[in-house]
Coordinates of C-alpha atoms in Angstrom, one line a residue:
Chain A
X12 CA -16.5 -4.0 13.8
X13 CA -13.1 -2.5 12.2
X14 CA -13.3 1.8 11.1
X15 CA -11.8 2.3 7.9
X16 CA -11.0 5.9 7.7
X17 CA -10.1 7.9 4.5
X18 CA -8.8 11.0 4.4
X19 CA -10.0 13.1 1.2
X20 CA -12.4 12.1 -1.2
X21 CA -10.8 12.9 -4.8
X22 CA -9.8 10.2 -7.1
X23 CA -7.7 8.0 -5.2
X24 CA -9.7 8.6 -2.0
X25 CA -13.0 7.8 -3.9
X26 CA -12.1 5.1 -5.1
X27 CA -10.9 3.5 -2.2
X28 CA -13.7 4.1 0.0
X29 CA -15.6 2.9 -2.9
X30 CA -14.1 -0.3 -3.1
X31 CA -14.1 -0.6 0.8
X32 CA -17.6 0.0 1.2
X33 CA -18.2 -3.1 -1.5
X34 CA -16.2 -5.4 0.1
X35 CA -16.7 -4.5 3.5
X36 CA -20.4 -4.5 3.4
X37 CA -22.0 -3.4 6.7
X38 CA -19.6 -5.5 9.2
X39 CA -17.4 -2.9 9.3
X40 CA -17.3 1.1 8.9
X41 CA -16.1 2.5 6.0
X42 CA -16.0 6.8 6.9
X43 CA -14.5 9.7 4.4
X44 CA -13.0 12.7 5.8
X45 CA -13.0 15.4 2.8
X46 CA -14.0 19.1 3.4
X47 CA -15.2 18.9 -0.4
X48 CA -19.1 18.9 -0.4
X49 CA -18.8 17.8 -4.3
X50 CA -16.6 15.5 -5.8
X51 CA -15.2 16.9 -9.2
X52 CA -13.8 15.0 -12.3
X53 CA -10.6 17.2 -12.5
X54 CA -9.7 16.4 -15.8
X55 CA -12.9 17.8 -17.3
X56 CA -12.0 21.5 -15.5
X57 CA -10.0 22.2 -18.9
X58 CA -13.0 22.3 -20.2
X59 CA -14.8 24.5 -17.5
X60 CA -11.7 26.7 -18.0
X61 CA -12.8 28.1 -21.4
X62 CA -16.6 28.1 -21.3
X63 CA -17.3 24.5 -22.4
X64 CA -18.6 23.0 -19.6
X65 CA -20.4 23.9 -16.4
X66 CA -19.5 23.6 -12.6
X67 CA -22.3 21.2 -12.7
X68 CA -21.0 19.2 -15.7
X69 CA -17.8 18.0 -13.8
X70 CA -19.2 18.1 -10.1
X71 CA -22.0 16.4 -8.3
X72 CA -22.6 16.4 -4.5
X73 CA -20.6 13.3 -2.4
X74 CA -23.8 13.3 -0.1
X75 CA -26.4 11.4 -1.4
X76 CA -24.2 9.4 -2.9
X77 CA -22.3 8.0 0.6
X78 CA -26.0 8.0 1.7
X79 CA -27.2 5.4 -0.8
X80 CA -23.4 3.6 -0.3
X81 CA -23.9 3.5 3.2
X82 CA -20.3 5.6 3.5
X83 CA -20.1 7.1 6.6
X84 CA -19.2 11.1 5.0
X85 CA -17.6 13.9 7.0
X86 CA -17.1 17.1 5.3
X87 CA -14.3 18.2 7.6
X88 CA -10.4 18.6 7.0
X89 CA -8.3 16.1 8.3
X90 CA -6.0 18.3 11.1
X91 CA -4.2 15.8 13.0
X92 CA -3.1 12.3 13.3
X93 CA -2.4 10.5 16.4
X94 CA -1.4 6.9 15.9
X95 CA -0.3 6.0 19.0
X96 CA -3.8 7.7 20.7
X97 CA -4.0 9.1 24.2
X98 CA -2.1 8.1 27.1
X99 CA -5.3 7.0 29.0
X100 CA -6.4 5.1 25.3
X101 CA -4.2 3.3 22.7
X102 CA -6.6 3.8 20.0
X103 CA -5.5 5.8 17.1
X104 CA -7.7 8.4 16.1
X105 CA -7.5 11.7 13.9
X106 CA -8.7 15.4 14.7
X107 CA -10.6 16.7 12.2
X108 CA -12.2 20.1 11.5
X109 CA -15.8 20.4 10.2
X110 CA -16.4 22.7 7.3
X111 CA -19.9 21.9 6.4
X112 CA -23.2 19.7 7.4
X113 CA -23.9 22.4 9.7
X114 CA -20.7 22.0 12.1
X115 CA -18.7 24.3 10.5
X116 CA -15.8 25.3 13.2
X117 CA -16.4 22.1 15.3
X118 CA -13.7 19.8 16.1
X119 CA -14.3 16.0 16.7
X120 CA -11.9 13.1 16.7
X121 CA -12.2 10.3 15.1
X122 CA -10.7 6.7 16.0
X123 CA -9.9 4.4 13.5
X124 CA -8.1 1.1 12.7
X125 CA -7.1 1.6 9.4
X126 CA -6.1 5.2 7.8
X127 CA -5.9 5.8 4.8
X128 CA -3.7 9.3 3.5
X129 CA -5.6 10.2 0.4
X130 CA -5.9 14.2 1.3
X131 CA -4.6 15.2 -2.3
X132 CA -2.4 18.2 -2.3
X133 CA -1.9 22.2 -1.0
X134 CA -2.4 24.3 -4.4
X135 CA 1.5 25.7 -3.3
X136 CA 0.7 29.1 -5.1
X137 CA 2.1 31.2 -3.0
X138 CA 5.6 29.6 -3.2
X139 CA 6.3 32.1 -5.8
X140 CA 5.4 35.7 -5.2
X141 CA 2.8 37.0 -6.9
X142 CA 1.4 34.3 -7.9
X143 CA -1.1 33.4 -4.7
X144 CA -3.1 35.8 -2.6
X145 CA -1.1 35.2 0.4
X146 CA -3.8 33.3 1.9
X147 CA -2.8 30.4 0.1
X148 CA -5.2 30.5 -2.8
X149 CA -4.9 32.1 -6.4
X150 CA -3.6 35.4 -6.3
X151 CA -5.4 38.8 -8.8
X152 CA -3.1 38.8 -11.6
X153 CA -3.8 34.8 -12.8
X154 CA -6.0 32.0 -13.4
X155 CA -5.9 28.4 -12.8
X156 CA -7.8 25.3 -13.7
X157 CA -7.0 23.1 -10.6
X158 CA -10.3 23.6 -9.1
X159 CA -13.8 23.7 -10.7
X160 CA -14.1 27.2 -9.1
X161 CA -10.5 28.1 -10.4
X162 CA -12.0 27.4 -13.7
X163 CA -15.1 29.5 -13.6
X164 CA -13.3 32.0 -12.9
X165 CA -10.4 31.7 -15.5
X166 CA -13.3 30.9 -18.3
X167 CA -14.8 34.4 -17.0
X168 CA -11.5 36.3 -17.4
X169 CA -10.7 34.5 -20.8
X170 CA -13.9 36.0 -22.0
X171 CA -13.3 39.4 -20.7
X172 CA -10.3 39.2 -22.7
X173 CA -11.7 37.9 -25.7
X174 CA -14.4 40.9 -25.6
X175 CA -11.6 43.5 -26.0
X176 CA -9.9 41.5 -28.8
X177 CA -12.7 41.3 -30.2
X178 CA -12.9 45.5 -30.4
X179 CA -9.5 45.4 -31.9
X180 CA -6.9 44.9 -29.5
X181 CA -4.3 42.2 -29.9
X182 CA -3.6 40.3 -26.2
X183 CA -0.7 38.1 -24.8
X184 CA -1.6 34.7 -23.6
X185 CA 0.7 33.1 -21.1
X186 CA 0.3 29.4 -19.7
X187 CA 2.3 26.7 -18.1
X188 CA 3.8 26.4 -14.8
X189 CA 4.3 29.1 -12.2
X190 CA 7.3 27.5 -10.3
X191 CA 10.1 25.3 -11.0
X192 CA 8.8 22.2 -9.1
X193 CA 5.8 21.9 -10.7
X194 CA 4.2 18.8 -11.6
X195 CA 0.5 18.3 -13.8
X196 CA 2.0 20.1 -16.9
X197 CA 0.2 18.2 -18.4
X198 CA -3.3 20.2 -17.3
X199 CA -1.3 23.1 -19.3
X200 CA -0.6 21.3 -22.1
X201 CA -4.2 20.8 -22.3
X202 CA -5.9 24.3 -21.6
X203 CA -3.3 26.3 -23.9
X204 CA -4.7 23.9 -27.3
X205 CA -8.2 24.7 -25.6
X206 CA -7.3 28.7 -25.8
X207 CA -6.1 28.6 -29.0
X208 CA -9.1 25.9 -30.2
X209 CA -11.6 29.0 -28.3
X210 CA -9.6 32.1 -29.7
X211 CA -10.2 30.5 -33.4
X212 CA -13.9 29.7 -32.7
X213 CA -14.7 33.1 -31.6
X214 CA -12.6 34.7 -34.6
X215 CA -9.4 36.2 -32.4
X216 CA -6.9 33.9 -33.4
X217 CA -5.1 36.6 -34.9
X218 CA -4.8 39.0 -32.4
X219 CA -3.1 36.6 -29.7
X220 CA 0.3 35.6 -29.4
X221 CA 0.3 32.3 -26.9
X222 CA 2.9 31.2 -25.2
X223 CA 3.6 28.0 -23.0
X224 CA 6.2 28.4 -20.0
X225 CA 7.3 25.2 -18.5
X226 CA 9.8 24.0 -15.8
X227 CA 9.9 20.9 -18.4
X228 CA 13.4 20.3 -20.0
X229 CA 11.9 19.5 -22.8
X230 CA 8.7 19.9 -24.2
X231 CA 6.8 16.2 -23.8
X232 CA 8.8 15.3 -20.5
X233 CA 5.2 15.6 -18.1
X234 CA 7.4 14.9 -15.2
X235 CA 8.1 11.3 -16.1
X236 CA 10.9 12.4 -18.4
X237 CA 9.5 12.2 -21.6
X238 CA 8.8 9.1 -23.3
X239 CA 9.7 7.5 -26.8
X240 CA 7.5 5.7 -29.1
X241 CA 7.8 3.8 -32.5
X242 CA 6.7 5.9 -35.1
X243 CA 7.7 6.0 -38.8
X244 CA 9.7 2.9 -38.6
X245 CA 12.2 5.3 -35.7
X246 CA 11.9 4.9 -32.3
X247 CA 11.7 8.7 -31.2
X248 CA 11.0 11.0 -28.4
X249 CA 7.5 12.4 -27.7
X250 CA 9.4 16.1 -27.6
X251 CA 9.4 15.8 -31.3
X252 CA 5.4 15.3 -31.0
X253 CA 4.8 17.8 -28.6
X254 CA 6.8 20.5 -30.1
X255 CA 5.1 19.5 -33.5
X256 CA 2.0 20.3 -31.6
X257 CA 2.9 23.8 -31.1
X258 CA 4.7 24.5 -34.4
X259 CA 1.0 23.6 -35.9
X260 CA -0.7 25.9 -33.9
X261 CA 1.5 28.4 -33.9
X262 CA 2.4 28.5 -30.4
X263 CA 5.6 29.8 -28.5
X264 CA 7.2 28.2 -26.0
X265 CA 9.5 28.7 -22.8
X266 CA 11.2 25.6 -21.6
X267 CA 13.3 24.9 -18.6
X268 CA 11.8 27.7 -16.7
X269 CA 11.8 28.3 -13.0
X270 CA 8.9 31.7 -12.5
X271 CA 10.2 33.2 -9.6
X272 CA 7.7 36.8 -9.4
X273 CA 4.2 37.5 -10.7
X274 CA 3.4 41.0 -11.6
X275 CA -0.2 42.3 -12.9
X276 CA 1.1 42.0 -16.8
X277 CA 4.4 40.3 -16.2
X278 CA 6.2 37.4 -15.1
X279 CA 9.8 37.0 -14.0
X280 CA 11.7 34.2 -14.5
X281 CA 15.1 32.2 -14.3
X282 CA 16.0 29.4 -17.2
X283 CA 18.2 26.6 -16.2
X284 CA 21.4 28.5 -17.8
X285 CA 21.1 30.8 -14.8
X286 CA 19.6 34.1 -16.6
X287 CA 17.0 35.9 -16.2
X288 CA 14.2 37.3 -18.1
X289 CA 10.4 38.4 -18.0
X290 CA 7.6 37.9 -20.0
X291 CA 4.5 40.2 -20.0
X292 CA 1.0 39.0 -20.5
X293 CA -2.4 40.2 -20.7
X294 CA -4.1 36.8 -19.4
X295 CA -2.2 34.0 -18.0
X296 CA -3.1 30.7 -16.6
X297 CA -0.3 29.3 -14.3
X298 CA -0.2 26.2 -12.6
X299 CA 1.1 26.6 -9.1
X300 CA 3.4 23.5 -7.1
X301 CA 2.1 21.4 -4.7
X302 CA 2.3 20.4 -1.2
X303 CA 1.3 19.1 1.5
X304 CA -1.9 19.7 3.2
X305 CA 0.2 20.2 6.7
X306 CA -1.5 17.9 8.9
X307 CA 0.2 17.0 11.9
X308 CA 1.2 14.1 13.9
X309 CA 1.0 13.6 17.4
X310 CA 2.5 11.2 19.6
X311 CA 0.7 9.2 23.0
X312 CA 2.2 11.9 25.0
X313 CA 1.2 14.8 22.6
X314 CA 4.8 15.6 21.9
X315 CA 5.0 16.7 18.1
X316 CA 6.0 13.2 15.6
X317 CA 5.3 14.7 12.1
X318 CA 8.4 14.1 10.6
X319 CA 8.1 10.6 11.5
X320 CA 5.0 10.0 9.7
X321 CA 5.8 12.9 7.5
X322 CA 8.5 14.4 4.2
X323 CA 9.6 17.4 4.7
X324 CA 7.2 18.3 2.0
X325 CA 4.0 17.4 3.6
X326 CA 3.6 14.3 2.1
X327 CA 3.4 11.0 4.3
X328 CA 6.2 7.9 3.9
X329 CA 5.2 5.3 3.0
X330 CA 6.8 2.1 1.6
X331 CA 9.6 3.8 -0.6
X332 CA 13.3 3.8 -0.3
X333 CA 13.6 7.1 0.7
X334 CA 17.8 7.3 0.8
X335 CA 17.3 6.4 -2.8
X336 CA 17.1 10.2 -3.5
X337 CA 20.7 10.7 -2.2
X338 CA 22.5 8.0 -4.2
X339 CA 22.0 10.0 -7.3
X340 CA 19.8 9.8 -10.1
X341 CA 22.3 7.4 -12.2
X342 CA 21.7 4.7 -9.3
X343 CA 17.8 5.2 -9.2
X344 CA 15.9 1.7 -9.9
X345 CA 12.0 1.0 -10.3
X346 CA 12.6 -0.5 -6.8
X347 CA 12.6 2.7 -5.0
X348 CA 9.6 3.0 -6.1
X349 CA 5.8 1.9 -3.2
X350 CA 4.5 -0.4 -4.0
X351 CA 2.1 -1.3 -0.8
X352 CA 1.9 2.3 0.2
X353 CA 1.9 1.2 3.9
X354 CA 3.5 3.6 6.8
X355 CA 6.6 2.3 7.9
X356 CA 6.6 3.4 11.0
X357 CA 2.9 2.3 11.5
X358 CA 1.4 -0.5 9.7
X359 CA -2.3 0.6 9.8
X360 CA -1.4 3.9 7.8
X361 CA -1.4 4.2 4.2
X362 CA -0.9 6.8 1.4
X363 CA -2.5 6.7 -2.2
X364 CA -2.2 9.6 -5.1
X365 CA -0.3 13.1 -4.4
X366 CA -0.4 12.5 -0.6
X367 CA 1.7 10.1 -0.3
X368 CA 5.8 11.0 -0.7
X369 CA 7.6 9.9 -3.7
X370 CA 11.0 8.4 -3.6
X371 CA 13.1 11.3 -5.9
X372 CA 11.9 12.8 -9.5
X373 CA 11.5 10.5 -12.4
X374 CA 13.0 13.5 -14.6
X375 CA 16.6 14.0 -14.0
X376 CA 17.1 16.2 -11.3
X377 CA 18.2 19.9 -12.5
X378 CA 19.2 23.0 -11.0
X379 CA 20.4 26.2 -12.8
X380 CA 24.0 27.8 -11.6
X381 CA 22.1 30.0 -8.6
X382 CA 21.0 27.1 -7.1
X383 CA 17.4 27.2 -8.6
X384 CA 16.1 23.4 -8.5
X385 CA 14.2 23.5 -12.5
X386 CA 12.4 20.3 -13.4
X387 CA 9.2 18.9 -12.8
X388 CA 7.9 16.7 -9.7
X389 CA 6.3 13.5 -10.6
X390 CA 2.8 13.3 -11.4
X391 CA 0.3 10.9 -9.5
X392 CA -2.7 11.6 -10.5
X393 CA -5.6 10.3 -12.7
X394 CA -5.3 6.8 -13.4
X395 CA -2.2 5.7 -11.5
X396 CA -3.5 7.6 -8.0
X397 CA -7.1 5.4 -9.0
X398 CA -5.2 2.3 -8.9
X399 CA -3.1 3.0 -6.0
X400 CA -6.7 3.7 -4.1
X401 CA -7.8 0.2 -4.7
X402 CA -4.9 -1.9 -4.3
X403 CA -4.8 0.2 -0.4
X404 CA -9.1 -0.6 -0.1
X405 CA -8.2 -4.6 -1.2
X406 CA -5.2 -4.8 1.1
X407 CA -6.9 -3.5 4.2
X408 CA -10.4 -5.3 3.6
X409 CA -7.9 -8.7 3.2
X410 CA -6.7 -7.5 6.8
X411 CA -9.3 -6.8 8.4
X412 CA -11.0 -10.1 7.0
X413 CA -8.4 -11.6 8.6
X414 CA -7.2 -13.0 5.1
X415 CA -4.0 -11.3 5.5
X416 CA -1.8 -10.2 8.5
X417 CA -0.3 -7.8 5.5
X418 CA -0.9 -5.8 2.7
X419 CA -0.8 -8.3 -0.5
X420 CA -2.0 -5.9 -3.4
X421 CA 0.6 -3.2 -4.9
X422 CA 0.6 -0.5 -6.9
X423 CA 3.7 0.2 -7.6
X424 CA 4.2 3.4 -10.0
X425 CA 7.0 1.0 -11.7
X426 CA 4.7 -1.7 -12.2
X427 CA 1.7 0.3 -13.5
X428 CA 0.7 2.3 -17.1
X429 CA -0.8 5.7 -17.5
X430 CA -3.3 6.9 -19.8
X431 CA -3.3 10.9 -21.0
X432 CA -5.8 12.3 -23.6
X433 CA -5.7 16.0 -23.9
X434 CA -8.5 17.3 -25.9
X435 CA -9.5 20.1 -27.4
X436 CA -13.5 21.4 -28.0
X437 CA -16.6 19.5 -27.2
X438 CA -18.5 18.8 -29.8
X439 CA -18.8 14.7 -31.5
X440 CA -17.1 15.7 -34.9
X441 CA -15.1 19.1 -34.7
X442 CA -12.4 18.2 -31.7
X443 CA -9.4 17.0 -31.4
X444 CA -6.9 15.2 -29.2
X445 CA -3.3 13.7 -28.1
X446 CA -3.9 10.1 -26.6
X447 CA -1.0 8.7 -25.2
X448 CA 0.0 5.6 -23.0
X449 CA 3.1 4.6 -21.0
X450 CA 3.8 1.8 -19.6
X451 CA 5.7 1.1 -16.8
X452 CA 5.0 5.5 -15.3
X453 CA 9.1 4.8 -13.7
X454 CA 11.0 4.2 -16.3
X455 CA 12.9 0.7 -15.9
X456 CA 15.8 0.8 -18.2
X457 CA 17.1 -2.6 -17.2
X458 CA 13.9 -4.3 -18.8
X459 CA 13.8 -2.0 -21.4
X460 CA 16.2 -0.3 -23.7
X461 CA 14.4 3.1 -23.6
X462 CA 12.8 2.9 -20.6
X463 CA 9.5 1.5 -21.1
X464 CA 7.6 -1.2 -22.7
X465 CA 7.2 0.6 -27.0
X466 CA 4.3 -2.1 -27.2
X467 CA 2.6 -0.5 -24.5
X468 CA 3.8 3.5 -24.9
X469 CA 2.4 5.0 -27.9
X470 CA 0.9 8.5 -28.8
X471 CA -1.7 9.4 -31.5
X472 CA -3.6 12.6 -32.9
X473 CA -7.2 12.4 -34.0
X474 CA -11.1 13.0 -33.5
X475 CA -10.7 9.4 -32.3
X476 CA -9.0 10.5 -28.8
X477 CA -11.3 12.9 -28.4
X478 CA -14.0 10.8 -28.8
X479 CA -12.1 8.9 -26.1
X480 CA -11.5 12.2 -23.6
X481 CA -15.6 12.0 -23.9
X482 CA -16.1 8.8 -22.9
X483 CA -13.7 9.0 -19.9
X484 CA -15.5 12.3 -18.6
X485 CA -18.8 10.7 -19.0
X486 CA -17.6 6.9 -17.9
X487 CA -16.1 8.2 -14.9
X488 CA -18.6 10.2 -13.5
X489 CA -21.2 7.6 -13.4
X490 CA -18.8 5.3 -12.0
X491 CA -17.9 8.1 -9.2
X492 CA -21.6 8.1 -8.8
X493 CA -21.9 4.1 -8.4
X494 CA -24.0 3.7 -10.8
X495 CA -25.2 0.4 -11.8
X496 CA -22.4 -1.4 -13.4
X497 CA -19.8 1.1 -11.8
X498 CA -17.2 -1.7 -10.9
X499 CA -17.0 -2.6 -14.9
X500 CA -15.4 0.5 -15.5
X501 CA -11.5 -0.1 -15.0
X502 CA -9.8 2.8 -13.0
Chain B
X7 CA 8.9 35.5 -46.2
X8 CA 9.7 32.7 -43.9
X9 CA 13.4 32.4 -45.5
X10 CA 14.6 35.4 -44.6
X11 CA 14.0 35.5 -41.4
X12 CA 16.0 34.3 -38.5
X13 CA 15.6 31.0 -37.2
X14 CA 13.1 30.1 -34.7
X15 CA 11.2 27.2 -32.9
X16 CA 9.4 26.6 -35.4
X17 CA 12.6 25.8 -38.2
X18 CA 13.4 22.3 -36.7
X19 CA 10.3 21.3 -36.1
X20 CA 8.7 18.7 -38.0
X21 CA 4.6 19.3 -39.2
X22 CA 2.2 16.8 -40.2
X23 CA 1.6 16.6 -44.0
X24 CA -2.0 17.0 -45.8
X25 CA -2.6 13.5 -46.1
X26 CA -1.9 13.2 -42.1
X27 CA -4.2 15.8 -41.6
X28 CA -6.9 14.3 -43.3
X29 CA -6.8 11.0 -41.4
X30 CA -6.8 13.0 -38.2
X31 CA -10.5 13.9 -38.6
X32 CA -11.6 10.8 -41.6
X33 CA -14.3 9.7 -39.7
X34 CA -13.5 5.8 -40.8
X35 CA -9.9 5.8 -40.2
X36 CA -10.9 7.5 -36.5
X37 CA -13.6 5.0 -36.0
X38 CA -10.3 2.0 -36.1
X39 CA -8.1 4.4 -34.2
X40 CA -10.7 4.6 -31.3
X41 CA -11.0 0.8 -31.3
X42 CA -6.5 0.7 -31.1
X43 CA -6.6 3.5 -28.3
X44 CA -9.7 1.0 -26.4
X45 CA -7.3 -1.9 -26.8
X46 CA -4.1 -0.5 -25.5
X47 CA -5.8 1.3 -22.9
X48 CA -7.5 -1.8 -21.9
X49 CA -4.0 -3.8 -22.0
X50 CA -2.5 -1.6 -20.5
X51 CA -4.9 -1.4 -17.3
X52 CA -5.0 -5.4 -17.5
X53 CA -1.0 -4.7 -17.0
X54 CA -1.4 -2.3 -14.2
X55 CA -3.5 -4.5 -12.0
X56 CA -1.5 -6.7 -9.4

């Protein structure tokens, strides 16, 4: 009997234990690691954020459902890895840390023979100043939406605010991304139409100036440098789109912005000319960098190894060409790229979604006069992080089956497509939305003249991508749940 | 008056039209678009699977 263990339980770590557990059956053990007692459908926290939805709408507990799965479930945090095990026992095992099921504080360790990396990241606020509590979560003078709790709480605030502006007073909105690495503008891009959608329900509109700050270049780039699209008989960039967006709103915006200090009704912050500026606020929802989750590694004779199975960032190596970085980003190629996600260093190791280190920036890499590196890190989340879950679960189960000596299935982030549908509101017939696909995520601009496949990238506005956002949030809750018919749904 | 004053974001910026704005929420014309965004999500997953 082979021990599959997965570390984190989001998305990508979900789905891969998912998928293990199916075509592992009970031969082998299949055991998540996540100090998460509820799993949580990220994308919907936009909604949670102003007031739509409920914790419970975009959570659900993970135990009952590993239960009925027959998923061995640990809430504890992954602390340490140690591939090469003890010296008195080869077998690789992790340390772990529990934080519920009645063991919180306890320590265990785990053995394994396949590990998978699928922790997710450290919300980095407090890489700028201000904006975390020094304890590494938010700090007092923001909100965020990265965590259904994060959301409560900024949905709370945002009403706070709205109660005053509704006794007269006019307010400052500010949202966007609260350092100059950030990646998942994209969750931004979402809540600030969801303020301004809110504001106008509750009759406020007029008494808020909005603003979006973004480490973006340009508005549209996401972190995958933008992307064109045929529309209009042109072949034109999605800024235009985006910015279009705004203008229609009547939304301000701050591009190319690295926020260096958070004050109570402030921020401070350097553009990529090298100036810098402030903006004040009375509510502002920032979106702070990741990292790592700082595991370490440890070798047989417990000297520390983590930058062998670890980037400097946190996040683990896997199957990338990591001197890719260096050679400049006029030399980069889709090749750089994972595709098996497998530890170099040791084969029974893999990475899926944020945890696992990325080979440079698909945005052009950017730094201001001072120094100050401006542009966003790539995203991999959502669907691409989904995919790279299962292609990990089908290449181990293949090995441990003894139907490969290798992993066989890729996910390459060159070879794959992403879906993004920002909505606005709730209801069947009075939202909104921005769906948009791209296809390959790394632009390949040897196979295609503008980077991607135009057949396979396009953008649209309409009630029909909302309709859309709605059937993801409820699509991919019951396949989270494994619900009858939960393999039918695509990741 | 929007011509007097100094350019801003908003100057360069193309907006969608009436007509645009209509189809955005014509409840037949969304009902095709949600069958488009279906199929390219659906080749595009078909795509991403390897």
């Amino acid at each position: 009997m082979a021990r599959l263990i997965i570390m984190g339980g989001g998305v990508s770590g979900h789905t891969a234990a998912s998928f293990a557990k199916k075509w592992l059956g009970n031969e082998h053990e299949v055991v998540v690691v996540t100090p998460n007692s509820l799993w949580n459908w990220i994308p919907s926290n936009i909604f949670v954020g102003v007031g739509e939805m409920s914790k419970e709408d975009v959570t659900f507990p993970l135990a009952p459902v590993y239960e009925k799965a027959g998923i061995d479930y640990r809430q504890a945090k992954a602390v340490s890895i140690h591939p090469e095990g003890k010296i008195e026992d080869d077998t690789p095992f992790i340390t772990v840390e529990y934080t519920g099921q009645g063991k919180e504080g306890q320590t265990e360790e785990l053995t394994y023979d396949y590990l998978i990396n699928a922790t997710g990241p450290k919300l980095n606020f407090d890489a700028t100043p201000g904006l975390g509590n020094g304890k590494g979560d938010v700090g007092e003078h923001t909100v965020s939406v990265c965590t259904a709790d994060h959301a409560i709480h900024a949905s709370l605030e945002l009403k706070a605010v709205v109660e005053k502006m509704k006794a007269g007073e006019e307010k400052r909105f500010l949202i966007g991304t609260g350092h100059g690495m950030c990646t998942c503008q994209g969750a931004a891009f979402e809540y600030i139409f969801n303020v301004d959608h809110y504001l106008k329900q509750e009759g406020v509109r007029d008494k808020a100036t909005i603003t979006y700050i973004s480490n973006e270049y340009e508005l549209g780039d996401f972190g995958v440098g933008g992307m064109h699209i045929k529309a209009g008989g042109y072949v034109t960039s999605g800024k235009v789109f985006a910015e279009s967006l705004y203008v229609e709103r009547g939304l301000r915006w701050i591009k190319r912005a690295h926020v260096n200090k958070v004050e109570a009704d402030k921020v401070h912050y350097e553009t990529l000319d090298g100036n810098m500026h402030e903006e004040d606020y009375d509510f502002a929802m920032l979106i702070p960098p990741f990292a790592g989750v700082g595991m370490k590694a440890y070798a047989k004779d417990g000297s520390d190894m983590t930058d062998v199975i670890f980037a400097p960032n946190g996040m683990m190596k896997v199957d990338a060409d990591y001197e890719s970085g260096a050679r400049g980003f006029e030399n980069w190629s889709p090749n750089d790229w994972p595709s098996t996600l497998q530890n170099p260093t040791y084969d029974n190791i893999f990475a899926v979604g944020i945890a696992f280190a990325p080979p440079h920036f698909i945005s052009k890499p950017m730094s201001s006069p001072n120094g100050t590196p401006i542009n966003p890190t790539p995203p991999r989340t959502g669907m691409p992080s989904a995919m790279m879950g299962k292609a990990v679960a089908a290449s181990i189960c293949d090995m441990i089956k003894g139907v490969a000596d290798k992993p066989i299935h890729t996910a390459s982030m060159s070879e794959m497509g992403a879906a993004c549908v920002a909505s606005t509101g709730k209801g069947l017939l009075n939202g909104t939305a921005v769906s948009m696909t791209m296809y390959p995520v790394v632009p390949d601009y040897k196979k295609y003249e503008y980077g991607r496949d135009l057949n396979g990238t396009f953008g649209t506005i309409g009630l029909a991508g909302h309709w859309v956002k709605l059937l993801l949030h409820y699509g991919f809750i019951w396949k989270a749940k494994l619900k009858p018919g939960w393999t039918l749904i695509p990741e | 008056m929007r011509h007097i004053e100094q350019y801003g974001q908003s100057d360069y910026t193309p907006v969608p039209g009436k007509f645009t704005l209509f189809l955005r929420n014509c409840i037949i014309w969304q009902i095709i678009q949600f069958a488009w965004i279906n199929l390219k999500m659906t080749v595009l997953i078909v795509k991403s699977h390897h």
